[in-house]
PDB file of C-alpha atoms in Angstrom:
ATOM      1  CA  MET A   1       0.000   0.000   0.000  1.00 54.00           C
ATOM      2  CA  PRO A   2       1.552   3.342  -0.983  1.00 57.00           C
ATOM      3  CA  THR A   3       2.165   5.889   1.770  1.00 54.00           C
ATOM      4  CA  THR A   4       0.681   9.317   1.641  1.00 58.00           C
ATOM      5  CA  PRO A   5       2.464  12.502   2.698  1.00 59.00           C
ATOM      6  CA  GLY A   6       0.135  12.877   5.698  1.00 64.00           C
ATOM      7  CA  THR A   7       0.901   9.354   6.928  1.00 70.00           C
ATOM      8  CA  GLU A   8       4.653   9.950   6.685  1.00 74.00           C
ATOM      9  CA  ALA A   9       4.329  13.214   8.608  1.00 65.00           C
ATOM     10  CA  SER A  10       2.259  11.513  11.320  1.00 70.00           C
ATOM     11  CA  ALA A  11       4.822   8.721  11.703  1.00 71.00           C
ATOM     12  CA  PHE A  12       7.617  11.306  11.889  1.00 70.00           C
ATOM     13  CA  ARG A  13       5.758  13.237  14.603  1.00 69.00           C
ATOM     14  CA  GLN A  14       5.294  10.042  16.615  1.00 73.00           C
ATOM     15  CA  LYS A  15       9.002   9.193  16.349  1.00 75.00           C
ATOM     16  CA  LEU A  16       9.951  12.747  17.253  1.00 55.00           C
ATOM     17  CA  GLY A  17       7.588  12.724  20.230  1.00 57.00           C
ATOM     18  CA  LYS A  18       9.073   9.466  21.500  1.00 70.00           C
ATOM     19  CA  ALA A  19      12.591  10.827  21.098  1.00 54.00           C
ATOM     20  CA  VAL A  20      11.738  14.032  22.977  1.00 50.00           C
ATOM     21  CA  LEU A  21      10.044  12.044  25.763  1.00 53.00           C
ATOM     22  CA  SER A  22      13.045   9.717  26.044  1.00 55.00           C
ATOM     23  CA  ALA A  23      15.428  12.666  26.205  1.00 48.00           C
ATOM     24  CA  ALA A  24      13.313  14.353  28.890  1.00 46.00           C
ATOM     25  CA  LEU A  25      13.220  11.184  31.000  1.00 46.00           C
ATOM     26  CA  LEU A  26      16.964  10.720  30.636  1.00 47.00           C
ATOM     27  CA  PHE A  27      17.544  14.335  31.687  1.00 48.00           C
ATOM     28  CA  LEU A  28      15.246  13.920  34.703  1.00 45.00           C
ATOM     29  CA  ALA A  29      16.986  10.713  35.801  1.00 48.00           C
ATOM     30  CA  SER A  30      20.370  12.399  35.443  1.00 46.00           C
ATOM     31  CA  ALA A  31      19.250  15.432  37.429  1.00 43.00           C
ATOM     32  CA  ILE A  32      17.981  13.222  40.245  1.00 48.00           C
ATOM     33  CA  GLY A  33      21.247  11.295  40.244  1.00 48.00           C
ATOM     34  CA  VAL A  34      23.277  14.498  40.468  1.00 40.00           C
ATOM     35  CA  ALA A  35      21.102  15.753  43.310  1.00 43.00           C
ATOM     36  CA  PHE A  36      21.636  12.534  45.266  1.00 47.00           C
ATOM     37  CA  MET A  37      25.386  12.590  44.629  1.00 41.00           C
ATOM     38  CA  ASN A  38      25.549  16.061  46.175  1.00 41.00           C
ATOM     39  CA  ILE A  39      24.308  14.642  49.477  1.00 45.00           C
ATOM     40  CA  GLU A  40      27.664  13.678  50.966  1.00 49.00           C
ATOM     41  CA  THR A  41      26.590  12.662  54.443  1.00 71.00           C
ATOM     42  CA  SER A  42      23.306  12.148  56.166  1.00 86.00           C
ATOM     43  CA  PRO A  43      22.131  14.732  58.678  1.00 94.00           C
ATOM     44  CA  ALA A  44      21.164  11.748  60.901  1.00 96.00           C
ATOM     45  CA  ASP A  45      24.333  11.015  62.875  1.00 97.00           C
ATOM     46  CA  PRO A  46      23.971   8.061  65.254  1.00 97.00           C
ATOM     47  CA  ASP A  47      27.328   8.972  66.808  1.00 97.00           C
ATOM     48  CA  ASP A  48      26.180  12.482  67.788  1.00 98.00           C
ATOM     49  CA  ALA A  49      25.080  12.030  71.420  1.00 98.00           C
ATOM     50  CA  ARG A  50      23.138  15.319  71.528  1.00 98.00           C
ATOM     51  CA  GLN A  51      21.230  14.563  68.336  1.00 98.00           C
ATOM     52  CA  VAL A  52      20.497  11.000  69.500  1.00 98.00           C
ATOM     53  CA  ALA A  53      19.237  12.241  72.895  1.00 98.00           C
ATOM     54  CA  ARG A  54      16.986  14.773  71.185  1.00 98.00           C
ATOM     55  CA  GLY A  55      15.746  12.063  68.808  1.00 98.00           C
ATOM     56  CA  LYS A  56      15.030   9.704  71.710  1.00 98.00           C
ATOM     57  CA  SER A  57      12.749  12.278  73.315  1.00 98.00           C
ATOM     58  CA  ILE A  58      10.920  13.018  70.063  1.00 98.00           C
ATOM     59  CA  TYR A  59      10.629   9.310  69.224  1.00 98.00           C
ATOM     60  CA  GLY A  60       9.122   8.637  72.660  1.00 98.00           C
ATOM     61  CA  GLN A  61       6.555  11.379  72.151  1.00 98.00           C
ATOM     62  CA  HIS A  62       5.575  10.708  68.510  1.00 97.00           C
ATOM     63  CA  CYS A  63       6.685   7.232  67.409  1.00 97.00           C
ATOM     64  CA  ALA A  64       6.888   4.775  70.310  1.00 97.00           C
ATOM     65  CA  SER A  65       3.123   4.276  70.585  1.00 96.00           C
ATOM     66  CA  CYS A  66       3.157   2.476  67.220  1.00 95.00           C
ATOM     67  CA  HIS A  67       6.771   1.389  66.670  1.00 96.00           C
ATOM     68  CA  GLY A  68       7.470   0.421  70.287  1.00 96.00           C
ATOM     69  CA  ALA A  69       9.511   2.011  73.046  1.00 96.00           C
ATOM     70  CA  ARG A  70      12.378  -0.363  72.202  1.00 96.00           C
ATOM     71  CA  LEU A  71      11.872   0.026  68.425  1.00 97.00           C
ATOM     72  CA  GLU A  72      10.345  -3.479  68.365  1.00 96.00           C
ATOM     73  CA  GLY A  73       7.282  -2.594  66.261  1.00 95.00           C
ATOM     74  CA  HIS A  74       3.969  -4.412  66.253  1.00 93.00           C
ATOM     75  CA  THR A  75       4.209  -8.111  67.175  1.00 90.00           C
ATOM     76  CA  SER A  76       2.633  -9.220  63.872  1.00 90.00           C
ATOM     77  CA  TRP A  77       4.114  -6.450  61.753  1.00 92.00           C
ATOM     78  CA  GLN A  78       4.332  -8.614  58.619  1.00 91.00           C
ATOM     79  CA  LYS A  79       0.620  -9.536  58.580  1.00 91.00           C
ATOM     80  CA  LYS A  80      -2.223  -7.273  57.503  1.00 88.00           C
ATOM     81  CA  LEU A  81      -4.555  -5.924  60.145  1.00 89.00           C
ATOM     82  CA  PRO A  82      -8.334  -6.536  59.844  1.00 92.00           C
ATOM     83  CA  ASN A  83      -8.624  -3.132  58.139  1.00 90.00           C
ATOM     84  CA  GLY A  84      -6.234  -4.329  55.394  1.00 88.00           C
ATOM     85  CA  ARG A  85      -3.369  -2.103  56.485  1.00 89.00           C
ATOM     86  CA  MET A  86       0.046  -3.233  57.627  1.00 88.00           C
ATOM     87  CA  PRO A  87       0.989  -2.694  61.278  1.00 91.00           C
ATOM     88  CA  ALA A  88       3.966  -0.566  62.309  1.00 94.00           C
ATOM     89  CA  PRO A  89       7.238  -2.354  61.599  1.00 95.00           C
ATOM     90  CA  PRO A  90      10.155  -2.497  64.021  1.00 97.00           C
ATOM     91  CA  HIS A  91      13.004  -0.046  63.601  1.00 96.00           C
ATOM     92  CA  ASP A  92      15.542  -2.351  65.187  1.00 95.00           C
ATOM     93  CA  ALA A  93      17.675  -4.819  63.213  1.00 93.00           C
ATOM     94  CA  SER A  94      14.765  -7.292  62.945  1.00 93.00           C
ATOM     95  CA  GLY A  95      12.766  -4.927  60.735  1.00 93.00           C
ATOM     96  CA  HIS A  96      13.296  -3.481  57.285  1.00 92.00           C
ATOM     97  CA  THR A  97      13.944   0.157  58.149  1.00 95.00           C
ATOM     98  CA  TRP A  98      17.662  -0.239  57.543  1.00 95.00           C
ATOM     99  CA  HIS A  99      16.932  -1.516  54.024  1.00 94.00           C
ATOM    100  CA  HIS A 100      16.048   2.048  52.988  1.00 94.00           C
ATOM    101  CA  PRO A 101      18.380   5.017  52.437  1.00 95.00           C
ATOM    102  CA  ASP A 102      18.122   7.977  54.791  1.00 95.00           C
ATOM    103  CA  ALA A 103      16.463  10.155  52.150  1.00 94.00           C
ATOM    104  CA  VAL A 104      13.591   7.648  51.862  1.00 94.00           C
ATOM    105  CA  LEU A 105      13.251   7.283  55.649  1.00 96.00           C
ATOM    106  CA  PHE A 106      13.165  11.062  55.947  1.00 97.00           C
ATOM    107  CA  GLY A 107      10.540  11.323  53.190  1.00 96.00           C
ATOM    108  CA  ILE A 108       8.322   8.654  54.750  1.00 95.00           C
ATOM    109  CA  THR A 109       8.517  10.351  58.136  1.00 97.00           C
ATOM    110  CA  LYS A 110       7.857  13.810  56.753  1.00 97.00           C
ATOM    111  CA  ARG A 111       5.204  12.949  54.138  1.00 95.00           C
ATOM    112  CA  GLY A 112       3.839   9.572  55.276  1.00 92.00           C
ATOM    113  CA  LEU A 113       3.803   6.417  53.173  1.00 90.00           C
ATOM    114  CA  VAL A 114       2.802   8.087  49.916  1.00 90.00           C
ATOM    115  CA  PRO A 115       1.491   5.460  47.472  1.00 89.00           C
ATOM    116  CA  GLY A 116       3.525   5.372  44.280  1.00 89.00           C
ATOM    117  CA  LYS A 117       6.474   7.109  45.931  1.00 90.00           C
ATOM    118  CA  TYR A 118       7.312   5.304  49.160  1.00 88.00           C
ATOM    119  CA  ALA A 119       4.735   2.512  48.895  1.00 88.00           C
ATOM    120  CA  PRO A 120       3.008   0.536  46.152  1.00 88.00           C
ATOM    121  CA  PRO A 121       0.163   2.315  44.318  1.00 90.00           C
ATOM    122  CA  GLY A 122      -3.074   2.105  46.294  1.00 85.00           C
ATOM    123  CA  TYR A 123      -1.283   1.251  49.544  1.00 85.00           C
ATOM    124  CA  GLN A 124      -2.996   2.553  52.652  1.00 83.00           C
ATOM    125  CA  SER A 125      -1.090   3.138  55.835  1.00 84.00           C
ATOM    126  CA  ASP A 126      -1.655   4.467  59.306  1.00 89.00           C
ATOM    127  CA  MET A 127       1.753   6.190  59.140  1.00 92.00           C
ATOM    128  CA  PRO A 128       1.013   9.894  59.517  1.00 93.00           C
ATOM    129  CA  ALA A 129       2.900  12.670  57.804  1.00 95.00           C
ATOM    130  CA  TYR A 130       4.897  14.653  60.359  1.00 97.00           C
ATOM    131  CA  ALA A 131       5.544  17.665  58.124  1.00 96.00           C
ATOM    132  CA  GLY A 132       3.319  19.906  60.215  1.00 92.00           C
ATOM    133  CA  MET A 133       4.372  18.498  63.584  1.00 96.00           C
ATOM    134  CA  LEU A 134       8.140  18.055  63.395  1.00 98.00           C
ATOM    135  CA  THR A 135      10.868  20.179  61.867  1.00 97.00           C
ATOM    136  CA  ASP A 136      13.365  18.642  59.478  1.00 97.00           C
ATOM    137  CA  ASP A 137      16.000  18.738  62.235  1.00 97.00           C
ATOM    138  CA  GLU A 138      13.667  16.861  64.577  1.00 98.00           C
ATOM    139  CA  ILE A 139      13.022  14.181  61.952  1.00 98.00           C
ATOM    140  CA  TRP A 140      16.774  13.765  61.385  1.00 98.00           C
ATOM    141  CA  ALA A 141      17.236  13.487  65.166  1.00 98.00           C
ATOM    142  CA  VAL A 142      14.671  10.677  65.327  1.00 98.00           C
ATOM    143  CA  LEU A 143      16.474   8.876  62.508  1.00 98.00           C
ATOM    144  CA  ALA A 144      19.791   9.331  64.340  1.00 98.00           C
ATOM    145  CA  PHE A 145      18.199   7.797  67.453  1.00 98.00           C
ATOM    146  CA  ILE A 146      16.898   4.825  65.470  1.00 98.00           C
ATOM    147  CA  LYS A 147      20.235   4.296  63.730  1.00 97.00           C
ATOM    148  CA  SER A 148      22.060   4.468  67.071  1.00 97.00           C
ATOM    149  CA  HIS A 149      20.450   1.120  67.948  1.00 97.00           C
ATOM    150  CA  TRP A 150      21.834  -0.655  64.895  1.00 97.00           C
ATOM    151  CA  SER A 151      25.052  -2.639  64.948  1.00 96.00           C
ATOM    152  CA  PRO A 152      28.019  -1.337  62.950  1.00 96.00           C
ATOM    153  CA  GLU A 153      27.293  -4.043  60.350  1.00 96.00           C
ATOM    154  CA  ILE A 154      23.667  -2.942  59.948  1.00 95.00           C
ATOM    155  CA  ARG A 155      24.718   0.715  59.688  1.00 95.00           C
ATOM    156  CA  GLU A 156      27.239  -0.169  57.003  1.00 94.00           C
ATOM    157  CA  ALA A 157      24.666  -2.218  55.074  1.00 93.00           C
ATOM    158  CA  GLN A 158      22.204   0.682  55.267  1.00 94.00           C
ATOM    159  CA  GLN A 159      24.840   3.116  53.985  1.00 90.00           C
ATOM    160  CA  GLU A 160      25.549   0.763  51.070  1.00 89.00           C
ATOM    161  CA  VAL A 161      21.836   0.697  50.199  1.00 83.00           C
ATOM    162  CA  GLY A 162      21.870   4.489  50.117  1.00 72.00           C
ATOM    163  CA  ALA A 163      25.044   4.588  48.019  1.00 76.00           C
ATOM    164  CA  GLN A 164      23.613   2.084  45.513  1.00 72.00           C
ATOM    165  CA  ARG A 165      20.476   4.157  45.047  1.00 65.00           C
ATOM    166  CA  GLU A 166      22.504   7.343  44.606  1.00 56.00           C
ATOM    167  CA  HIS A 167      24.517   6.043  41.657  1.00 49.00           C
TER     168      HIS A 167
END
């Protein structure tokens, strides 16, 4: 079947559109990568006694009721509750908190478990967003407190997870 000038132009526009979209996505991915590479160290320092003490107080006030005073989480944290939501996980070495880079932990704490960003699409969680209750420094202090309970091996593994996601 012979092609018409209009069909050729339409095919060209589709190819051009795909190329522009691909270039835009590549640029966006590169920009995100550069932004992550500029984060040299985490503001959550588990070796900073003052920050850890501050984080302990904040954790006790805002987090312990769900995640446990000893960071132990809900006893059946891997099984859905009757309402279909997952219970609060532990923040100690038995949980999965250390499987996430600090930037993700910060985002979850500040914004909640946003479906499609920090959780699967459609996911519902009881994790509140603390953006209006805690300052960024307070959130980093809580993360420092949590990390202070991890062994050196767990801390190193968590740093490697963050480094892998940054590159």
